PDB file of C-alpha atoms in Angstrom:
ATOM      1  CA  UNK G1408     167.188 118.960 126.424  1.00 95.00           C
ATOM      2  CA  UNK G1409     170.862 118.571 125.634  1.00 98.00           C
ATOM      3  CA  UNK G1410     170.395 119.799 122.075  1.00 98.00           C
ATOM      4  CA  UNK G1411     167.524 121.234 120.047  1.00 98.00           C
ATOM      5  CA  UNK G1412     167.330 122.048 116.355  1.00 98.00           C
ATOM      6  CA  UNK G1413     164.651 124.211 114.760  1.00 98.00           C
ATOM      7  CA  UNK G1414     163.991 124.545 111.019  1.00 98.00           C
ATOM      8  CA  UNK G1415     167.599 123.768 110.140  1.00 98.00           C
ATOM      9  CA  UNK G1416     168.957 124.045 106.607  1.00 97.00           C
ATOM     10  CA  UNK G1417     172.345 122.502 105.778  1.00 96.00           C
ATOM     11  CA  UNK G1418     174.697 122.494 102.836  1.00 94.00           C
ATOM     12  CA  UNK G1419     177.648 120.499 101.608  1.00 91.00           C
ATOM     13  CA  UNK G1420     179.936 122.948  99.844  1.00 89.00           C
ATOM     14  CA  UNK G1421     177.665 125.034  97.617  1.00 88.00           C
ATOM     15  CA  UNK G1422     175.010 122.327  97.474  1.00 91.00           C
ATOM     16  CA  UNK G1423     171.965 122.654  99.725  1.00 92.00           C
ATOM     17  CA  UNK G1424     171.345 119.232 101.243  1.00 95.00           C
ATOM     18  CA  UNK G1425     168.703 119.491 103.987  1.00 97.00           C
ATOM     19  CA  UNK G1426     165.986 121.999 104.814  1.00 97.00           C
ATOM     20  CA  UNK G1427     163.224 122.442 107.405  1.00 97.00           C
ATOM     21  CA  UNK G1428     164.671 119.884 109.836  1.00 98.00           C
ATOM     22  CA  UNK G1429     163.856 120.020 113.560  1.00 98.00           C
ATOM     23  CA  UNK G1430     164.900 117.586 116.283  1.00 97.00           C
ATOM     24  CA  UNK G1431     165.697 117.305 119.959  1.00 97.00           C
ATOM     25  CA  UNK G1432     168.087 115.207 122.022  1.00 98.00           C
ATOM     26  CA  UNK G1433     167.265 114.616 125.674  1.00 97.00           C
ATOM     27  CA  UNK G1434     169.653 113.397 128.349  1.00 98.00           C
ATOM     28  CA  UNK G1435     169.731 109.620 128.471  1.00 97.00           C
ATOM     29  CA  UNK G1436     168.531 109.193 124.870  1.00 97.00           C
ATOM     30  CA  UNK G1437     169.981 108.126 121.546  1.00 98.00           C
ATOM     31  CA  UNK G1438     168.738 109.557 118.259  1.00 98.00           C
ATOM     32  CA  UNK G1439     169.552 107.325 115.279  1.00 97.00           C
ATOM     33  CA  UNK G1440     169.666 109.030 111.877  1.00 97.00           C
ATOM     34  CA  UNK G1441     168.456 106.978 108.950  1.00 95.00           C
ATOM     35  CA  UNK G1442     168.392 107.635 105.224  1.00 93.00           C
ATOM     36  CA  UNK G1443     170.050 106.380 102.044  1.00 91.00           C
ATOM     37  CA  UNK G1444     173.664 107.140 101.211  1.00 88.00           C
ATOM     38  CA  UNK G1445     174.020 110.769 100.195  1.00 87.00           C
ATOM     39  CA  UNK G1446     170.866 111.869 102.003  1.00 91.00           C
ATOM     40  CA  UNK G1447     172.795 114.255 104.266  1.00 95.00           C
ATOM     41  CA  UNK G1448     173.468 112.364 107.503  1.00 96.00           C
ATOM     42  CA  UNK G1449     177.158 113.298 107.582  1.00 96.00           C
ATOM     43  CA  UNK G1450     176.377 116.891 106.609  1.00 96.00           C
ATOM     44  CA  UNK G1451     173.844 117.136 109.432  1.00 98.00           C
ATOM     45  CA  UNK G1452     176.265 115.760 112.020  1.00 98.00           C
ATOM     46  CA  UNK G1453     179.050 118.097 110.880  1.00 96.00           C
ATOM     47  CA  UNK G1454     176.646 121.037 111.063  1.00 97.00           C
ATOM     48  CA  UNK G1455     175.527 120.098 114.575  1.00 98.00           C
ATOM     49  CA  UNK G1456     179.178 119.785 115.574  1.00 97.00           C
ATOM     50  CA  UNK G1457     179.924 123.313 114.355  1.00 95.00           C
ATOM     51  CA  UNK G1458     182.232 122.139 111.561  1.00 94.00           C
ATOM     52  CA  UNK G1459     179.930 123.434 108.811  1.00 93.00           C
ATOM     53  CA  UNK G1460     177.863 126.600 109.265  1.00 94.00           C
ATOM     54  CA  UNK G1461     174.103 126.140 108.783  1.00 95.00           C
ATOM     55  CA  UNK G1462     172.288 127.856 105.938  1.00 95.00           C
ATOM     56  CA  UNK G1463     169.355 128.669 108.199  1.00 96.00           C
ATOM     57  CA  UNK G1464     167.535 127.704 111.363  1.00 97.00           C
ATOM     58  CA  UNK G1465     168.889 127.398 114.889  1.00 97.00           C
ATOM     59  CA  UNK G1466     170.943 124.907 116.894  1.00 98.00           C
ATOM     60  CA  UNK G1467     170.686 125.265 120.659  1.00 98.00           C
ATOM     61  CA  UNK G1468     173.343 123.421 122.660  1.00 97.00           C
ATOM     62  CA  UNK G1469     176.437 124.112 124.697  1.00 95.00           C
ATOM     63  CA  UNK G1470     179.260 123.763 122.133  1.00 92.00           C
ATOM     64  CA  UNK G1471     181.580 122.703 124.951  1.00 95.00           C
ATOM     65  CA  UNK G1472     179.294 119.702 125.545  1.00 97.00           C
ATOM     66  CA  UNK G1473     179.702 118.315 121.998  1.00 97.00           C
ATOM     67  CA  UNK G1474     182.224 115.884 120.581  1.00 96.00           C
ATOM     68  CA  UNK G1475     182.159 114.482 117.042  1.00 96.00           C
ATOM     69  CA  UNK G1476     183.501 111.205 115.662  1.00 95.00           C
ATOM     70  CA  UNK G1477     183.517 110.924 111.876  1.00 92.00           C
ATOM     71  CA  UNK G1478     184.763 108.411 109.339  1.00 87.00           C
ATOM     72  CA  UNK G1479     188.412 109.110 110.162  1.00 85.00           C
ATOM     73  CA  UNK G1480     189.721 107.696 113.431  1.00 85.00           C
ATOM     74  CA  UNK G1481     191.724 110.839 114.259  1.00 87.00           C
ATOM     75  CA  UNK G1482     194.918 108.969 115.183  1.00 94.00           C
ATOM     76  CA  UNK G1483     198.568 109.960 114.971  1.00 95.00           C
ATOM     77  CA  UNK G1484     200.273 106.988 113.349  1.00 95.00           C
ATOM     78  CA  UNK G1485     203.643 107.365 115.104  1.00 97.00           C
ATOM     79  CA  UNK G1486     202.141 107.608 118.590  1.00 97.00           C
ATOM     80  CA  UNK G1487     201.247 104.611 120.700  1.00 98.00           C
ATOM     81  CA  UNK G1488     197.699 103.753 121.695  1.00 98.00           C
ATOM     82  CA  UNK G1489     198.245 105.334 125.116  1.00 98.00           C
ATOM     83  CA  UNK G1490     199.950 108.419 123.686  1.00 98.00           C
ATOM     84  CA  UNK G1491     197.064 109.000 121.277  1.00 97.00           C
ATOM     85  CA  UNK G1492     194.550 108.938 124.119  1.00 97.00           C
ATOM     86  CA  UNK G1493     196.779 111.093 126.329  1.00 97.00           C
ATOM     87  CA  UNK G1494     196.937 113.637 123.502  1.00 96.00           C
ATOM     88  CA  UNK G1495     193.153 113.786 123.250  1.00 95.00           C
ATOM     89  CA  UNK G1496     192.760 113.926 127.021  1.00 96.00           C
ATOM     90  CA  UNK G1497     195.038 116.982 127.006  1.00 95.00           C
ATOM     91  CA  UNK G1498     192.969 118.579 124.224  1.00 93.00           C
ATOM     92  CA  UNK G1499     189.756 118.078 126.199  1.00 94.00           C
ATOM     93  CA  UNK G1500     191.368 118.970 129.523  1.00 91.00           C
ATOM     94  CA  UNK G1501     190.565 115.648 131.172  1.00 92.00           C
ATOM     95  CA  UNK G1502     192.689 113.243 133.200  1.00 88.00           C
ATOM     96  CA  UNK G1503     193.178 109.490 133.017  1.00 93.00           C
ATOM     97  CA  UNK G1504     192.949 107.092 130.077  1.00 97.00           C
ATOM     98  CA  UNK G1505     192.872 103.682 131.741  1.00 97.00           C
ATOM     99  CA  UNK G1506     189.071 103.490 131.883  1.00 96.00           C
ATOM    100  CA  UNK G1507     188.859 104.269 128.164  1.00 97.00           C
ATOM    101  CA  UNK G1508     191.515 101.653 127.355  1.00 98.00           C
ATOM    102  CA  UNK G1509     189.708  99.044 129.423  1.00 97.00           C
ATOM    103  CA  UNK G1510     186.286  99.832 127.964  1.00 97.00           C
ATOM    104  CA  UNK G1511     187.493  99.012 124.446  1.00 97.00           C
ATOM    105  CA  UNK G1512     189.870  96.166 125.418  1.00 96.00           C
ATOM    106  CA  UNK G1513     192.987  98.166 124.538  1.00 97.00           C
ATOM    107  CA  UNK G1514     195.041  97.761 127.717  1.00 97.00           C
ATOM    108  CA  UNK G1515     197.186  95.045 126.132  1.00 97.00           C
ATOM    109  CA  UNK G1516     197.867  97.331 123.144  1.00 98.00           C
ATOM    110  CA  UNK G1517     198.657 100.518 125.040  1.00 97.00           C
ATOM    111  CA  UNK G1518     202.327 100.624 123.876  1.00 98.00           C
ATOM    112  CA  UNK G1519     201.694  99.645 120.248  1.00 98.00           C
ATOM    113  CA  UNK G1520     201.989 102.368 117.618  1.00 98.00           C
ATOM    114  CA  UNK G1521     198.703 103.276 115.972  1.00 97.00           C
ATOM    115  CA  UNK G1522     200.129 102.533 112.528  1.00 97.00           C
ATOM    116  CA  UNK G1523     200.572  98.891 113.560  1.00 98.00           C
ATOM    117  CA  UNK G1524     196.947  98.368 114.591  1.00 97.00           C
ATOM    118  CA  UNK G1525     194.348  96.509 112.570  1.00 97.00           C
ATOM    119  CA  UNK G1526     191.386  98.429 111.134  1.00 96.00           C
ATOM    120  CA  UNK G1527     189.167  97.212 113.957  1.00 96.00           C
ATOM    121  CA  UNK G1528     191.716  98.153 116.625  1.00 97.00           C
ATOM    122  CA  UNK G1529     192.090 101.618 115.103  1.00 97.00           C
ATOM    123  CA  UNK G1530     188.339 102.069 115.193  1.00 96.00           C
ATOM    124  CA  UNK G1531     188.197 101.004 118.840  1.00 97.00           C
ATOM    125  CA  UNK G1532     190.949 103.475 119.696  1.00 97.00           C
ATOM    126  CA  UNK G1533     189.149 106.225 117.801  1.00 96.00           C
ATOM    127  CA  UNK G1534     185.972 105.502 119.750  1.00 97.00           C
ATOM    128  CA  UNK G1535     187.872 105.358 123.047  1.00 97.00           C
ATOM    129  CA  UNK G1536     188.550 109.055 122.471  1.00 95.00           C
ATOM    130  CA  UNK G1537     184.882 109.669 123.332  1.00 96.00           C
ATOM    131  CA  UNK G1538     185.501 108.480 126.874  1.00 97.00           C
ATOM    132  CA  UNK G1539     188.300 110.982 127.504  1.00 96.00           C
ATOM    133  CA  UNK G1540     186.309 113.889 126.055  1.00 96.00           C
ATOM    134  CA  UNK G1541     184.248 114.455 129.203  1.00 95.00           C
ATOM    135  CA  UNK G1542     181.418 115.688 126.967  1.00 97.00           C
ATOM    136  CA  UNK G1543     177.707 114.910 127.185  1.00 98.00           C
ATOM    137  CA  UNK G1544     176.706 115.037 123.512  1.00 98.00           C
ATOM    138  CA  UNK G1545     178.258 112.462 121.193  1.00 98.00           C
ATOM    139  CA  UNK G1546     177.763 112.947 117.437  1.00 98.00           C
ATOM    140  CA  UNK G1547     178.768 109.718 115.696  1.00 98.00           C
ATOM    141  CA  UNK G1548     178.989 108.986 111.980  1.00 97.00           C
ATOM    142  CA  UNK G1549     178.880 105.226 111.224  1.00 96.00           C
ATOM    143  CA  UNK G1550     180.840 104.403 114.401  1.00 96.00           C
ATOM    144  CA  UNK G1551     180.664 100.611 113.988  1.00 95.00           C
ATOM    145  CA  UNK G1552     182.554 100.493 110.668  1.00 94.00           C
ATOM    146  CA  UNK G1553     185.411  97.914 110.931  1.00 94.00           C
ATOM    147  CA  UNK G1554     184.038  96.495 114.200  1.00 95.00           C
ATOM    148  CA  UNK G1555     183.200  92.792 114.438  1.00 96.00           C
ATOM    149  CA  UNK G1556     179.955  91.651 116.060  1.00 95.00           C
ATOM    150  CA  UNK G1557     181.560  91.270 119.503  1.00 96.00           C
ATOM    151  CA  UNK G1558     182.967  94.791 119.482  1.00 97.00           C
ATOM    152  CA  UNK G1559     179.703  96.241 118.196  1.00 97.00           C
ATOM    153  CA  UNK G1560     178.205  94.921 121.425  1.00 96.00           C
ATOM    154  CA  UNK G1561     181.090  96.410 123.422  1.00 97.00           C
ATOM    155  CA  UNK G1562     180.409  99.762 121.778  1.00 97.00           C
ATOM    156  CA  UNK G1563     176.686  99.455 122.551  1.00 97.00           C
ATOM    157  CA  UNK G1564     177.590  98.875 126.197  1.00 97.00           C
ATOM    158  CA  UNK G1565     179.713 102.031 126.213  1.00 97.00           C
ATOM    159  CA  UNK G1566     176.794 104.013 124.785  1.00 97.00           C
ATOM    160  CA  UNK G1567     174.464 102.571 127.424  1.00 97.00           C
ATOM    161  CA  UNK G1568     176.838 103.638 130.208  1.00 97.00           C
ATOM    162  CA  UNK G1569     177.077 107.114 128.683  1.00 97.00           C
ATOM    163  CA  UNK G1570     173.290 107.424 128.699  1.00 97.00           C
ATOM    164  CA  UNK G1571     173.093 106.299 132.323  1.00 97.00           C
ATOM    165  CA  UNK G1572     175.324 109.209 133.348  1.00 96.00           C
ATOM    166  CA  UNK G1573     173.065 111.783 131.660  1.00 97.00           C
ATOM    167  CA  UNK G1574     174.724 111.861 128.260  1.00 98.00           C
ATOM    168  CA  UNK G1575     173.100 111.584 124.852  1.00 98.00           C
ATOM    169  CA  UNK G1576     174.121 110.593 121.344  1.00 98.00           C
ATOM    170  CA  UNK G1577     173.084 111.237 117.769  1.00 98.00           C
ATOM    171  CA  UNK G1578     174.274 108.373 115.589  1.00 98.00           C
ATOM    172  CA  UNK G1579     174.173 107.822 111.840  1.00 97.00           C
ATOM    173  CA  UNK G1580     174.064 104.036 111.560  1.00 94.00           C
ATOM    174  CA  UNK G1581     172.167 101.199 109.913  1.00 90.00           C
ATOM    175  CA  UNK G1582     173.155  98.815 112.729  1.00 91.00           C
ATOM    176  CA  UNK G1583     170.655  97.949 115.456  1.00 91.00           C
ATOM    177  CA  UNK G1584     172.556  98.545 118.688  1.00 93.00           C
ATOM    178  CA  UNK G1585     169.813  97.028 120.811  1.00 92.00           C
ATOM    179  CA  UNK G1586     169.419 100.108 122.999  1.00 91.00           C
ATOM    180  CA  UNK G1587     166.048 100.674 124.653  1.00 90.00           C
ATOM    181  CA  UNK G1588     166.358 104.471 124.893  1.00 89.00           C
ATOM    182  CA  UNK G1589     166.480 105.054 121.149  1.00 94.00           C
ATOM    183  CA  UNK G1590     164.544 107.338 118.819  1.00 96.00           C
ATOM    184  CA  UNK G1591     164.831 107.133 115.027  1.00 96.00           C
ATOM    185  CA  UNK G1592     164.734 110.019 112.539  1.00 97.00           C
ATOM    186  CA  UNK G1593     164.572 109.393 108.792  1.00 96.00           C
ATOM    187  CA  UNK G1594     166.045 112.534 107.262  1.00 96.00           C
ATOM    188  CA  UNK G1595     164.933 111.707 103.700  1.00 95.00           C
ATOM    189  CA  UNK G1596     161.818 113.949 103.860  1.00 95.00           C
ATOM    190  CA  UNK G1597     164.051 116.942 104.628  1.00 97.00           C
ATOM    191  CA  UNK G1598     166.190 116.588 101.519  1.00 94.00           C
ATOM    192  CA  UNK G1599     166.520 119.930  99.757  1.00 91.00           C
ATOM    193  CA  UNK G1600     165.362 120.156  96.157  1.00 82.00           C
ATOM    194  CA  UNK G1601     167.435 121.905  93.546  1.00 61.00           C
ATOM    195  CA  UNK G1602     166.054 125.154  92.152  1.00 45.00           C
ATOM    196  CA  UNK G1603     168.674 125.140  89.385  1.00 42.00           C
ATOM    197  CA  UNK G1604     166.653 123.692  86.491  1.00 36.00           C
ATOM    198  CA  UNK G1605     169.668 123.969  84.209  1.00 38.00           C
ATOM    199  CA  UNK G1606     171.621 121.501  86.344  1.00 40.00           C
ATOM    200  CA  UNK G1607     169.715 118.221  86.769  1.00 39.00           C
ATOM    201  CA  UNK G1608     172.753 116.607  88.391  1.00 35.00           C
ATOM    202  CA  UNK G1609     172.245 118.527  91.650  1.00 41.00           C
ATOM    203  CA  UNK G1610     169.262 116.422  92.719  1.00 39.00           C
ATOM    204  CA  UNK G1611     171.066 113.237  91.641  1.00 37.00           C
ATOM    205  CA  UNK G1612     174.011 114.177  93.880  1.00 41.00           C
ATOM    206  CA  UNK G1613     171.672 114.052  96.877  1.00 40.00           C
ATOM    207  CA  UNK G1614     170.142 110.681  95.975  1.00 35.00           C
TER     208      UNK G1614
END
């Protein structure tokens, strides 16, 4: 297994969001997280990525194998497309960006500043960062936002290639990516219940 979780409890700030959650991610598999808005999908991904400490339970994975892509594209506006990817390649200690540019049809935009890209182009560049990470475990929060139907299929192809090389991904998405090697986890049953009876708004915040 690339990643295993046992009896995990998560919080967002001081608010307990999830409890008693267990899951596993095997090489060559995608785990899709489902649940209504506010159910804790982002909190879970950030906890798995090591950005938020868990309240309880265990996460077993090589932290150097994990990369996380959230709602923000993680771009430096004044840098070009190529310079943004070169920056991330240097952070991850990898070489070469041309394959990542080609995978997301960005070769013709390599010299354009990120601030001059459309929303969809920015998203594609943000996702191209995954390909220069050199990491096996991709944690993705609504990765297809701002992508048109054609580029959703391009992204699905990138995921498929990642799986074929022994990688895995946990994705919070409501989009069907058409991938055969997919498991689905509805996290709604693991929603934590408030024990503060004087504050009825805590449960509503998780709804």
